[in-house]
XYZ file of C-alpha atoms in Angstrom:
687
model
C 33.219 66.970 -64.417
C 30.222 65.875 -62.374
C 31.244 62.237 -62.751
C 34.778 63.085 -61.600
C 33.461 64.893 -58.517
C 31.252 61.943 -57.581
C 34.150 59.566 -58.062
C 36.446 61.629 -55.855
C 33.725 61.883 -53.183
C 33.242 58.149 -53.270
C 36.969 57.591 -52.908
C 37.076 60.026 -50.044
C 34.365 58.179 -48.072
C 35.484 54.672 -48.913
C 36.190 52.116 -46.154
C 39.869 52.258 -45.204
C 40.292 48.940 -43.338
C 43.799 47.546 -43.386
C 44.360 44.688 -45.806
C 46.923 41.956 -45.101
C 48.476 39.640 -47.613
C 47.993 36.460 -45.534
C 44.628 37.339 -44.087
C 42.862 34.644 -42.038
C 39.207 34.155 -41.246
C 37.061 37.185 -40.712
C 35.612 38.145 -37.360
C 32.291 36.713 -38.450
C 33.723 33.203 -38.229
C 34.806 33.816 -34.652
C 31.415 35.258 -33.730
C 29.710 32.243 -35.249
C 31.805 29.844 -33.167
C 31.533 31.918 -29.984
C 27.736 32.086 -30.135
C 27.154 28.382 -30.697
C 25.571 26.269 -27.977
C 28.267 24.281 -26.186
C 27.826 20.677 -25.136
C 29.816 19.301 -22.185
C 32.057 16.302 -22.554
C 31.332 14.013 -19.583
C 33.572 11.068 -18.817
C 30.643 8.726 -18.238
C 29.754 5.831 -20.535
C 26.208 5.466 -21.772
C 24.084 3.218 -19.590
C 23.975 -0.293 -20.991
C 20.199 -0.360 -20.507
C 20.035 2.333 -23.192
C 23.077 1.426 -25.246
C 21.987 -2.176 -25.832
C 18.221 -1.624 -25.808
C 16.245 -3.450 -28.481
C 13.559 -1.720 -30.536
C 10.434 -1.299 -28.393
C 7.373 -3.453 -28.847
C 4.574 -1.862 -30.820
C 1.714 -2.869 -33.076
C 3.768 -2.685 -36.273
C 6.244 -5.268 -34.928
C 4.796 -8.764 -34.811
C 7.622 -10.807 -33.307
C 7.492 -13.755 -30.976
C 9.380 -12.829 -27.804
C 10.375 -15.137 -25.007
C 7.823 -15.073 -22.193
C 9.272 -14.168 -18.795
C 6.971 -15.238 -15.969
C 7.569 -12.930 -13.000
C 5.946 -13.165 -9.585
C 5.037 -10.080 -7.591
C 7.760 -10.787 -5.017
C 10.351 -11.107 -7.780
C 9.181 -7.848 -9.342
C 9.564 -6.031 -6.031
C 13.022 -7.525 -5.562
C 14.061 -6.359 -9.039
C 12.726 -2.864 -8.322
C 14.737 -2.591 -5.112
C 17.893 -3.934 -6.747
C 17.781 -1.668 -9.811
C 16.342 1.563 -8.410
C 19.300 3.704 -7.440
C 17.106 6.498 -8.745
C 13.638 5.929 -7.313
C 10.848 6.383 -9.848
C 7.095 6.656 -9.539
C 4.217 6.126 -11.941
C 3.059 9.730 -11.839
C 6.406 11.070 -13.070
C 6.396 9.471 -16.514
C 5.544 11.878 -19.375
C 4.779 14.591 -16.816
C 6.087 18.182 -17.141
C 6.990 18.004 -13.464
C 9.171 14.911 -13.800
C 11.916 15.587 -11.251
C 14.315 13.156 -12.921
C 14.421 15.328 -16.059
C 13.427 18.821 -14.942
C 14.770 18.995 -11.399
C 17.254 16.154 -10.867
C 18.666 17.640 -7.660
C 15.341 16.895 -5.975
C 14.856 13.421 -7.453
C 14.853 10.655 -4.837
C 17.897 8.372 -4.902
C 19.573 5.848 -2.637
C 22.306 8.427 -2.018
C 20.056 10.981 -0.303
C 20.493 9.750 3.311
C 24.272 9.547 2.854
C 24.340 13.024 1.282
C 22.510 14.408 4.299
C 24.833 12.518 6.650
C 27.879 14.057 4.962
C 26.368 17.538 4.503
C 28.379 20.587 5.555
C 26.130 23.524 4.604
C 24.241 25.589 7.165
C 20.926 23.941 7.936
C 21.981 20.722 6.184
C 24.892 19.626 8.306
C 25.476 15.988 9.039
C 26.634 14.594 12.343
C 30.299 14.555 11.325
C 30.155 18.189 10.227
C 28.504 19.121 13.538
C 31.172 17.230 15.473
C 33.887 19.023 13.512
C 33.227 22.101 15.662
C 34.909 20.196 18.478
C 38.006 19.250 16.499
C 41.208 20.609 17.980
C 42.614 23.480 15.904
C 46.381 23.777 15.535
C 47.976 27.005 14.259
C 51.678 27.781 14.025
C 53.676 30.570 12.415
C 57.266 31.774 12.159
C 58.199 35.247 10.870
C 61.642 36.829 10.433
C 62.448 40.520 9.996
C 65.273 43.046 9.795
C 65.261 46.814 10.189
C 68.061 49.359 9.622
C 67.413 52.950 10.723
C 69.739 55.981 11.107
C 69.457 57.430 14.608
C 68.799 61.112 15.081
C 68.841 61.189 18.887
C 71.574 59.538 20.889
C 69.327 59.248 23.911
C 67.016 56.926 22.042
C 69.734 55.061 20.143
C 70.655 52.575 22.871
C 74.202 53.869 23.135
C 74.816 54.616 19.463
C 76.010 58.010 18.313
C 73.757 60.265 16.326
C 73.993 59.379 12.675
C 74.842 55.744 13.348
C 72.608 53.003 11.964
C 70.552 50.989 14.439
C 70.135 47.435 13.198
C 67.329 45.254 14.581
C 66.805 41.626 13.609
C 63.577 39.981 14.742
C 62.038 36.561 14.693
C 58.663 35.447 15.993
C 57.447 31.872 16.488
C 54.120 30.818 17.928
C 52.102 27.621 18.087
C 48.669 27.219 19.591
C 46.238 24.320 19.863
C 42.690 25.072 20.936
C 39.564 22.973 21.348
C 35.893 23.511 21.983
C 34.318 21.665 24.890
C 30.923 20.001 25.050
C 29.986 22.447 27.809
C 30.448 25.363 25.420
C 33.818 26.359 26.805
C 37.137 26.609 25.063
C 40.658 25.661 26.125
C 43.891 26.629 24.415
C 47.565 25.886 24.973
C 50.129 28.068 23.228
C 53.903 28.362 23.048
C 55.734 31.383 21.624
C 59.263 32.792 21.263
C 60.385 36.255 20.163
C 63.960 36.737 18.965
C 65.661 40.146 19.049
C 69.128 40.964 17.729
C 70.522 44.512 17.910
C 73.795 46.443 17.652
C 72.838 48.804 20.499
C 75.750 48.815 22.984
C 73.514 49.320 26.024
C 71.676 45.998 25.556
C 72.661 43.244 27.982
C 72.623 40.672 25.170
C 73.112 41.480 21.516
C 70.733 38.589 20.823
C 67.945 37.567 23.194
C 64.950 35.216 23.275
C 61.813 35.826 25.319
C 58.680 33.674 25.242
C 56.186 31.707 27.283
C 54.010 28.650 27.563
C 50.399 29.707 28.129
C 47.156 27.910 28.957
C 43.796 29.663 28.518
C 40.264 28.720 29.459
C 36.908 30.338 28.699
C 33.532 29.043 29.863
C 30.148 30.701 29.179
C 28.080 30.757 32.358
C 24.797 32.173 31.056
C 24.086 32.551 27.325
C 25.713 29.833 25.257
C 26.738 27.748 28.233
C 25.915 24.155 29.063
C 26.002 20.841 27.262
C 22.329 21.044 26.253
C 22.792 24.281 24.337
C 25.975 23.038 22.686
C 24.369 19.757 21.590
C 21.450 21.652 20.028
C 22.977 24.828 18.604
C 26.660 24.010 18.497
C 29.362 26.103 20.180
C 28.248 29.659 20.830
C 29.422 32.152 18.257
C 28.641 35.727 17.291
C 29.632 35.206 13.668
C 26.765 35.522 11.150
C 24.268 34.584 13.854
C 21.378 35.425 11.572
C 22.454 32.623 9.236
C 23.588 29.897 11.602
C 20.744 30.328 14.076
C 20.501 27.628 16.728
C 20.469 24.559 14.480
C 24.136 23.665 14.075
C 24.421 21.134 16.899
C 24.810 17.382 16.867
C 21.212 16.673 17.904
C 19.735 18.809 15.125
C 22.098 17.168 12.628
C 20.951 13.741 13.774
C 17.303 14.792 13.479
C 17.992 16.021 9.944
C 19.390 12.569 9.163
C 16.236 10.933 10.530
C 14.089 13.240 8.403
C 16.114 12.260 5.331
C 15.565 8.595 6.207
C 11.817 9.222 6.497
C 11.820 10.836 3.037
C 13.758 7.879 1.661
C 11.358 5.392 3.258
C 8.398 7.256 1.779
C 9.988 7.104 -1.679
C 10.605 3.356 -1.326
C 7.031 2.774 -0.170
C 5.726 4.754 -3.146
C 7.915 2.684 -5.469
C 6.630 -0.632 -4.073
C 3.051 0.646 -4.224
C 3.444 1.663 -7.868
C 5.155 -1.614 -8.792
C 2.299 -3.662 -7.345
C -0.370 -1.478 -8.973
C 1.371 -1.694 -12.359
C 1.837 -5.440 -11.903
C -1.927 -5.923 -11.547
C -2.588 -3.578 -14.467
C -0.321 -5.727 -16.630
C -2.157 -8.828 -15.411
C -5.449 -7.200 -16.406
C -3.998 -6.247 -19.807
C -3.022 -9.871 -20.441
C -6.466 -11.151 -19.463
C -8.171 -8.472 -21.543
C -6.045 -9.405 -24.545
C -6.870 -13.095 -24.072
C -10.604 -12.442 -23.806
C -10.642 -10.171 -26.853
C -8.575 -12.685 -28.826
C -10.938 -15.525 -27.900
C -14.030 -13.657 -29.045
C -12.200 -12.657 -32.252
C -11.242 -16.276 -32.933
C -14.837 -17.360 -32.353
C -16.085 -14.669 -34.737
C -13.565 -15.684 -37.395
C -14.632 -19.324 -37.068
C -18.291 -18.401 -37.498
C -17.492 -16.154 -40.444
C -15.550 -18.966 -42.130
C -18.499 -21.334 -41.641
C -20.851 -18.737 -43.099
C -18.505 -18.225 -46.063
C -18.524 -21.944 -46.742
C -22.313 -22.034 -46.466
C -22.575 -19.033 -48.770
C -20.462 -20.735 -51.405
C -22.655 -23.829 -51.051
C -25.730 -21.583 -51.159
C -26.971 -22.849 -47.781
C -27.316 -21.311 -44.305
C -28.135 -17.690 -43.348
C -28.536 -14.884 -45.755
C -26.117 -12.190 -46.794
C -27.293 -9.652 -44.203
C -26.135 -11.787 -41.269
C -22.879 -12.602 -43.059
C -22.213 -8.900 -43.567
C -22.985 -8.184 -39.906
C -20.520 -10.872 -38.796
C -17.845 -9.444 -41.093
C -18.311 -5.939 -39.659
C -18.145 -7.338 -36.144
C -14.920 -9.134 -37.046
C -13.336 -5.908 -38.281
C -14.344 -4.111 -35.071
C -12.970 -6.935 -32.918
C -9.659 -6.872 -34.792
C -9.283 -3.210 -33.862
C -10.212 -3.926 -30.225
C -7.655 -6.758 -30.084
C -5.000 -4.386 -31.448
C -5.937 -1.848 -28.768
C -5.726 -4.541 -26.089
C -2.285 -5.557 -27.322
C -1.126 -1.928 -27.299
C -2.348 -1.542 -23.708
C -0.432 -4.712 -22.845
C 2.765 -3.310 -24.369
C 2.270 0.006 -22.539
C 1.698 -1.683 -19.167
C 4.701 -3.968 -19.704
C 6.866 -0.960 -20.607
C 5.732 0.962 -17.512
C 6.520 -2.031 -15.310
C 9.949 -2.306 -16.925
C 10.540 1.366 -16.193
C 9.666 0.951 -12.519
C 11.819 -2.185 -12.263
C 14.817 -0.385 -13.759
C 14.954 -2.722 -16.774
C 15.780 -1.805 -20.392
C 13.019 -1.043 -22.866
C 13.272 -4.443 -24.510
C 15.703 -7.267 -23.775
C 14.086 -9.906 -25.983
C 11.733 -11.109 -23.250
C 8.221 -9.995 -22.421
C 7.135 -9.912 -18.793
C 4.045 -11.904 -17.854
C 2.619 -11.775 -14.309
C 2.726 -15.144 -12.601
C 0.511 -14.384 -9.590
C -3.265 -14.153 -9.683
C -5.230 -11.368 -7.987
C -6.600 -12.183 -4.552
C -10.306 -12.990 -4.479
C -10.824 -13.497 -0.744
C -12.661 -10.792 1.113
C -10.617 -8.785 3.632
C -12.424 -7.171 6.534
C -9.858 -4.842 8.176
C -10.403 -3.412 11.628
C -10.863 0.363 11.648
C -9.169 1.093 14.980
C -6.188 -1.102 14.158
C -5.680 0.377 10.710
C -5.995 3.938 11.995
C -3.507 3.124 14.744
C -1.089 1.701 12.175
C -1.435 4.756 9.959
C -0.819 7.226 12.783
C 2.179 5.191 13.935
C 3.940 4.094 10.765
C 3.282 6.758 8.150
C 6.674 8.298 7.211
C 5.046 11.676 6.587
C 3.861 11.881 10.200
C 7.200 10.676 11.511
C 9.010 13.307 9.493
C 6.709 16.047 10.769
C 7.227 14.873 14.350
C 10.983 15.047 13.834
C 10.577 18.570 12.459
C 8.491 19.552 15.480
C 11.023 18.001 17.842
C 13.819 19.911 16.127
C 11.968 23.209 16.536
C 11.238 22.504 20.200
C 14.922 21.878 20.858
C 15.895 24.984 18.933
C 13.502 26.963 21.127
C 15.374 25.716 24.203
C 18.606 27.029 22.738
C 16.937 30.312 21.749
C 15.658 30.742 25.319
C 19.238 30.338 26.486
C 20.387 33.181 24.234
C 17.928 35.642 25.767
C 20.229 35.787 28.800
C 23.252 38.093 28.803
C 26.687 36.750 27.965
C 28.812 36.085 31.048
C 32.053 34.181 30.532
C 34.605 32.971 33.020
C 38.093 33.639 31.625
C 41.343 32.381 33.068
C 44.920 32.067 31.873
C 48.253 30.956 33.274
C 51.674 31.259 31.696
C 55.313 30.508 32.419
C 57.800 32.983 30.946
C 61.306 32.382 29.664
C 64.259 34.584 28.690
C 67.827 33.956 27.598
C 70.746 34.919 25.439
C 70.376 31.687 23.429
C 67.376 29.504 22.828
C 68.873 26.168 23.834
C 72.222 27.208 25.293
C 75.764 27.955 24.160
C 78.498 30.500 24.823
C 77.160 33.770 26.143
C 77.949 36.977 24.275
C 77.230 39.233 27.232
C 79.854 41.003 29.255
C 77.992 40.053 32.419
C 75.387 37.277 32.683
C 73.431 37.653 35.909
C 71.203 34.764 36.886
C 72.641 32.345 34.320
C 70.439 33.579 31.459
C 72.375 31.723 28.800
C 69.485 29.343 27.810
C 65.932 30.592 27.384
C 64.491 27.078 27.750
C 66.354 26.596 31.040
C 64.696 29.747 32.339
C 61.328 28.557 31.059
C 61.620 25.111 32.614
C 62.726 26.603 35.916
C 59.283 28.196 36.191
C 60.386 31.123 38.316
C 58.733 33.803 36.175
C 54.979 33.202 35.839
C 51.861 35.153 35.084
C 48.133 34.582 35.409
C 44.790 36.263 35.067
C 41.314 35.361 36.231
C 38.069 37.197 35.780
C 34.734 37.570 34.057
C 33.647 39.011 30.764
C 30.141 40.393 30.476
C 28.351 41.543 27.348
C 24.723 42.191 26.535
C 23.047 43.894 23.584
C 20.749 46.541 24.987
C 17.234 45.557 24.082
C 18.206 42.028 22.950
C 15.869 42.377 20.000
C 17.593 39.718 17.909
C 17.357 37.103 20.670
C 13.697 37.855 21.350
C 12.854 37.914 17.634
C 14.524 34.531 17.197
C 12.623 33.160 20.181
C 9.301 34.486 18.883
C 9.966 33.137 15.396
C 10.598 29.650 16.745
C 7.456 29.812 18.888
C 5.395 30.651 15.805
C 7.073 27.926 13.766
C 6.313 25.424 16.535
C 2.663 26.499 16.553
C 2.555 26.055 12.778
C 4.261 22.649 12.973
C 1.780 21.437 15.584
C -1.190 22.579 13.525
C 0.293 20.891 10.472
C 0.797 17.679 12.432
C -2.827 17.752 13.541
C -3.930 18.452 9.972
C -1.778 15.586 8.705
C -3.304 13.196 11.218
C -6.801 14.260 10.148
C -5.782 13.889 6.500
C -4.423 10.407 7.158
C -7.642 9.369 8.882
C -9.642 10.517 5.846
C -7.306 8.608 3.529
C -7.781 5.407 5.525
C -11.543 5.946 5.547
C -11.512 6.425 1.773
C -9.595 3.168 1.322
C -12.146 1.369 3.503
C -14.919 2.592 1.211
C -12.927 1.569 -1.866
C -12.407 -1.950 -0.514
C -16.113 -2.500 0.108
C -17.178 -0.885 -3.173
C -14.687 -2.808 -5.308
C -15.467 -6.109 -3.606
C -19.197 -5.616 -4.132
C -18.481 -4.610 -7.731
C -16.515 -7.842 -8.150
C -19.402 -9.870 -6.764
C -21.873 -8.074 -9.018
C -19.648 -8.516 -12.081
C -19.203 -12.201 -11.280
C -22.950 -12.686 -10.986
C -23.511 -10.920 -14.322
C -20.819 -13.074 -15.894
C -22.492 -16.261 -14.700
C -25.913 -15.084 -15.888
C -24.558 -14.111 -19.315
C -22.816 -17.470 -19.643
C -26.108 -19.213 -18.852
C -27.883 -17.065 -21.454
C -25.210 -17.906 -24.050
C -25.534 -21.608 -23.312
C -29.315 -21.339 -23.672
C -29.040 -19.564 -27.036
C -26.572 -22.133 -28.321
C -28.896 -24.924 -27.194
C -31.842 -23.270 -28.935
C -29.863 -22.897 -32.161
C -28.823 -26.529 -32.033
C -32.495 -27.525 -31.705
C -33.948 -25.031 -34.192
C -31.485 -22.823 -36.179
C -34.322 -20.648 -37.420
C -35.235 -19.430 -33.923
C -31.779 -18.078 -33.048
C -29.546 -16.177 -35.438
C -25.784 -16.291 -35.492
C -25.709 -12.554 -34.885
C -27.509 -13.037 -31.551
C -25.020 -15.770 -30.636
C -22.089 -13.465 -31.393
C -23.698 -10.640 -29.466
C -24.194 -12.956 -26.479
C -20.547 -14.062 -26.667
C -19.391 -10.456 -26.753
C -21.614 -9.710 -23.774
C -19.958 -12.589 -21.913
C -16.547 -11.207 -22.870
C -17.480 -7.721 -21.639
C -18.805 -9.192 -18.384
C -15.585 -11.118 -17.912
C -13.535 -7.969 -18.531
C -15.647 -6.046 -16.023
C -15.152 -8.797 -13.470
C -11.382 -8.853 -14.018
C -11.208 -5.059 -13.901
C -13.170 -4.873 -10.637
C -11.014 -7.663 -9.205
C -7.842 -5.732 -10.058
C -9.369 -2.605 -8.527
C -10.096 -4.617 -5.387
C -6.455 -5.728 -5.190
C -5.334 -2.150 -5.778
C -7.543 -1.114 -2.860
C -5.761 -3.633 -0.654
C -2.471 -2.245 -1.933
C -3.668 1.269 -1.061
C -4.654 0.090 2.414
C -1.114 -1.123 3.079
C 0.295 2.132 1.700
C -2.063 4.437 3.620
C -1.395 2.581 6.884
C 2.383 2.573 6.388
C 2.604 -1.224 6.153
C 3.832 -1.550 2.561
C 7.421 -2.416 3.448
C 6.538 -4.764 6.290
C 3.926 -6.619 4.229
C 6.595 -7.255 1.590
C 9.268 -8.301 4.142
C 11.376 -5.183 3.529
C 13.305 -3.728 6.460
C 15.246 -0.469 6.473
C 18.082 -0.151 8.983
C 21.243 1.862 9.391
C 24.730 0.464 8.948
C 27.004 -0.684 11.757
C 28.780 1.759 13.996
C 32.508 2.220 13.859
C 34.598 0.227 16.408
C 35.487 3.480 18.191
C 31.790 4.157 18.806
C 31.367 0.752 20.464
C 34.424 1.419 22.620
C 33.133 4.850 23.617
C 29.687 3.436 24.441
C 31.302 0.724 26.551
C 33.337 3.305 28.479
C 30.282 5.467 29.151
C 28.291 2.433 30.211
C 30.931 1.324 32.722
C 31.258 4.802 34.209
C 27.509 5.014 34.750
C 27.103 1.408 35.849
C 29.713 1.577 38.618
C 29.120 5.185 39.669
C 27.299 6.218 42.798
C 23.761 7.426 42.410
C 23.457 11.213 42.478
C 19.990 11.716 43.898
C 20.148 15.491 43.532
C 20.647 15.291 39.772
C 18.313 14.507 36.905
C 19.042 10.841 36.306
C 17.218 10.172 33.026
C 17.806 12.387 29.984
C 14.838 13.590 27.982
C 13.947 11.031 25.333
C 13.679 12.342 21.805
C 13.125 9.163 19.813
C 11.603 5.711 19.999
C 12.295 2.559 18.038
C 9.352 0.892 16.347
C 10.193 -2.553 14.976
C 7.968 -5.070 13.202
C 7.086 -8.229 15.164
C 9.236 -10.388 12.879
C 12.344 -8.231 13.296
C 15.490 -9.973 14.497
C 18.276 -7.790 15.813
C 21.512 -8.186 13.835
C 24.569 -9.545 15.608
C 27.562 -7.246 15.341
C 31.183 -8.158 15.976
C 32.377 -6.006 18.850
C 35.989 -4.803 18.907
C 38.441 -6.752 20.975
C 38.215 -5.886 24.651
C 34.659 -4.509 24.496
C 32.129 -6.454 26.554
C 28.489 -6.136 25.649
C 26.368 -4.648 28.474
C 23.699 -6.827 30.055
C 20.331 -6.973 28.356
C 17.593 -4.650 29.563
C 14.730 -6.696 30.922
C 12.429 -3.842 31.829
C 9.632 -2.965 29.451
C 10.368 0.123 27.397
C 7.621 2.706 27.700
C 6.637 5.032 24.845
C 8.882 8.068 24.714
C 7.772 11.682 25.120
C 8.271 12.429 21.439
C 5.103 10.486 20.669
C 1.798 12.268 21.074
C -0.184 11.374 24.212
C -3.275 10.193 22.365
C -2.475 6.544 22.985
C -2.313 5.688 19.291
C 1.382 6.325 18.716
C 4.305 4.269 19.903
C 2.493 0.921 19.678
C 3.280 -1.982 17.387
C 0.086 -3.766 16.396
C -1.144 -5.822 13.477
C -4.384 -7.361 12.338
C -5.131 -10.784 10.930
C -8.462 -11.214 9.228
C -9.985 -14.689 9.015
C -9.990 -16.087 5.478
C -13.345 -15.939 3.763
C -14.603 -17.950 0.782
C -13.558 -16.879 -2.702
C -15.893 -14.984 -4.980
C -18.623 -17.207 -6.336
């Protein structure tokens, strides 16, 4: 009985899920698929530099590859041609590698164009800023019908109570409006309203009334003027806390210049890293050669000692064992030197945008410079303060804030707008004409367009619109914020200039230290070579006075001295490379010039029209003749202006013969805005 009770209880509490004959997969299968990590399918083929890459070079692969002699100029050219994504030496194997961890902020050749075509607030390009002045066209047409039983005859238009009043309506309107460079707005509109009714008291059962209207609005205080519009864009009260005063054409152009400065800095860093890696690869080759030579010499001596040992002549077993141990150590050092060579060659390939291994091994063709360079401090400091992209970018940022402050000062005034409108009205039984349905038609109102074109019924308005937030706290807060940001930007610019001066000073110390180290290493190398020659001469005269172990030790000392000399020489060349980088001369020293593309033909035509209007106009002595300069052009001495094909009918203006003075955007310390260079007299090579 107890077993029966337990069985019934178990049956009572059993799971009662429905069971189907053709049951599919359980929900667990769906959960398993839904919780898997998904991988996107991108319609982009694998890069051929990866797809066809050969196995990398390493110590376990001993293959003879084709030697590819590459000069420094050719390496730089390859880097520029293959670096759509700009790399740097410090990124590789770093947790902060932007290419892998933050690709949106990785430097590419597309960055200036992305900024130029930007549309987001604070990142607008020139075209997006100019789009505020595009004419806006809006048109609409709406039809309607209404049927309503009338309760009051007095309001039924002649219908009896209980009759149905039928109204048919149609509305058409078109308007085109445009923002002006002065901050104003003009609009031209045309509208028609159609009414059809069964009310007996109406003159026409169907009638059209409409107008042609022109409107004009011009801010006179806040938001008015071409300067404000060029800086902040057309005045607007929409989301003013987001848009601020940085939506104008000038700010967009400054943002483009800042993007170009960032791009130039990335290119300079790339060229600097390519040259530094090039010399490191050259040092790796020389180190491998030196280590291989000393290993070959040790092997030759060990083979001679083995032969003497078999013949039971020559030195004893202790020296033979010492030579063998030295040989084993040198084999390991040669392997390390070869690994460093492979690593340096792989890093150079990475910077040049080449595959890991294409069957050729790069070998530097140029030799490090050995002549002493004595740069001039004032000239180099002047170059650094003039050509460093970081300083130019900060100056553009400061200039942008100063212009935004002008616009913010404008918004502290109240809003006073001049508003005006004029319209011509039209009315008629038909829109274009036709038989009239009216019992009487006074004034020939058959065609609504005829009435409109006659222009007898007009309307106009003229006046002012004034608005002002009491307290104007937003405007004053915006003004104060920009003043503080300008103060910060100026302090940062001063700090950057001080930082640059310290960087140049550090490079000066590095140049002198590395050159003196090269001289010292060369002198030690010569002394050690003399000592080796003396030991070899002594052994040739009396083998008992000089052991083979001392000869090998002297040869290794010579090899170490040679490696120290080559290392200090490479460091000296890297110091010269740093000098060009810290003074902003990297691109010019490598004959690299950055310039923008040609203008569109319409821009040349517009510039020609503006030039002719100013050239043939009368001088207005009461007006400010020269606009405030916001930029200067700094070109290298070897720059040749490109020749552009002007559109047909456009005549180039005469050349300006007057000397162009530095513009106000440059600081008044006398160091900026000048193009200078230094040429040091050649000195004898290291001896």
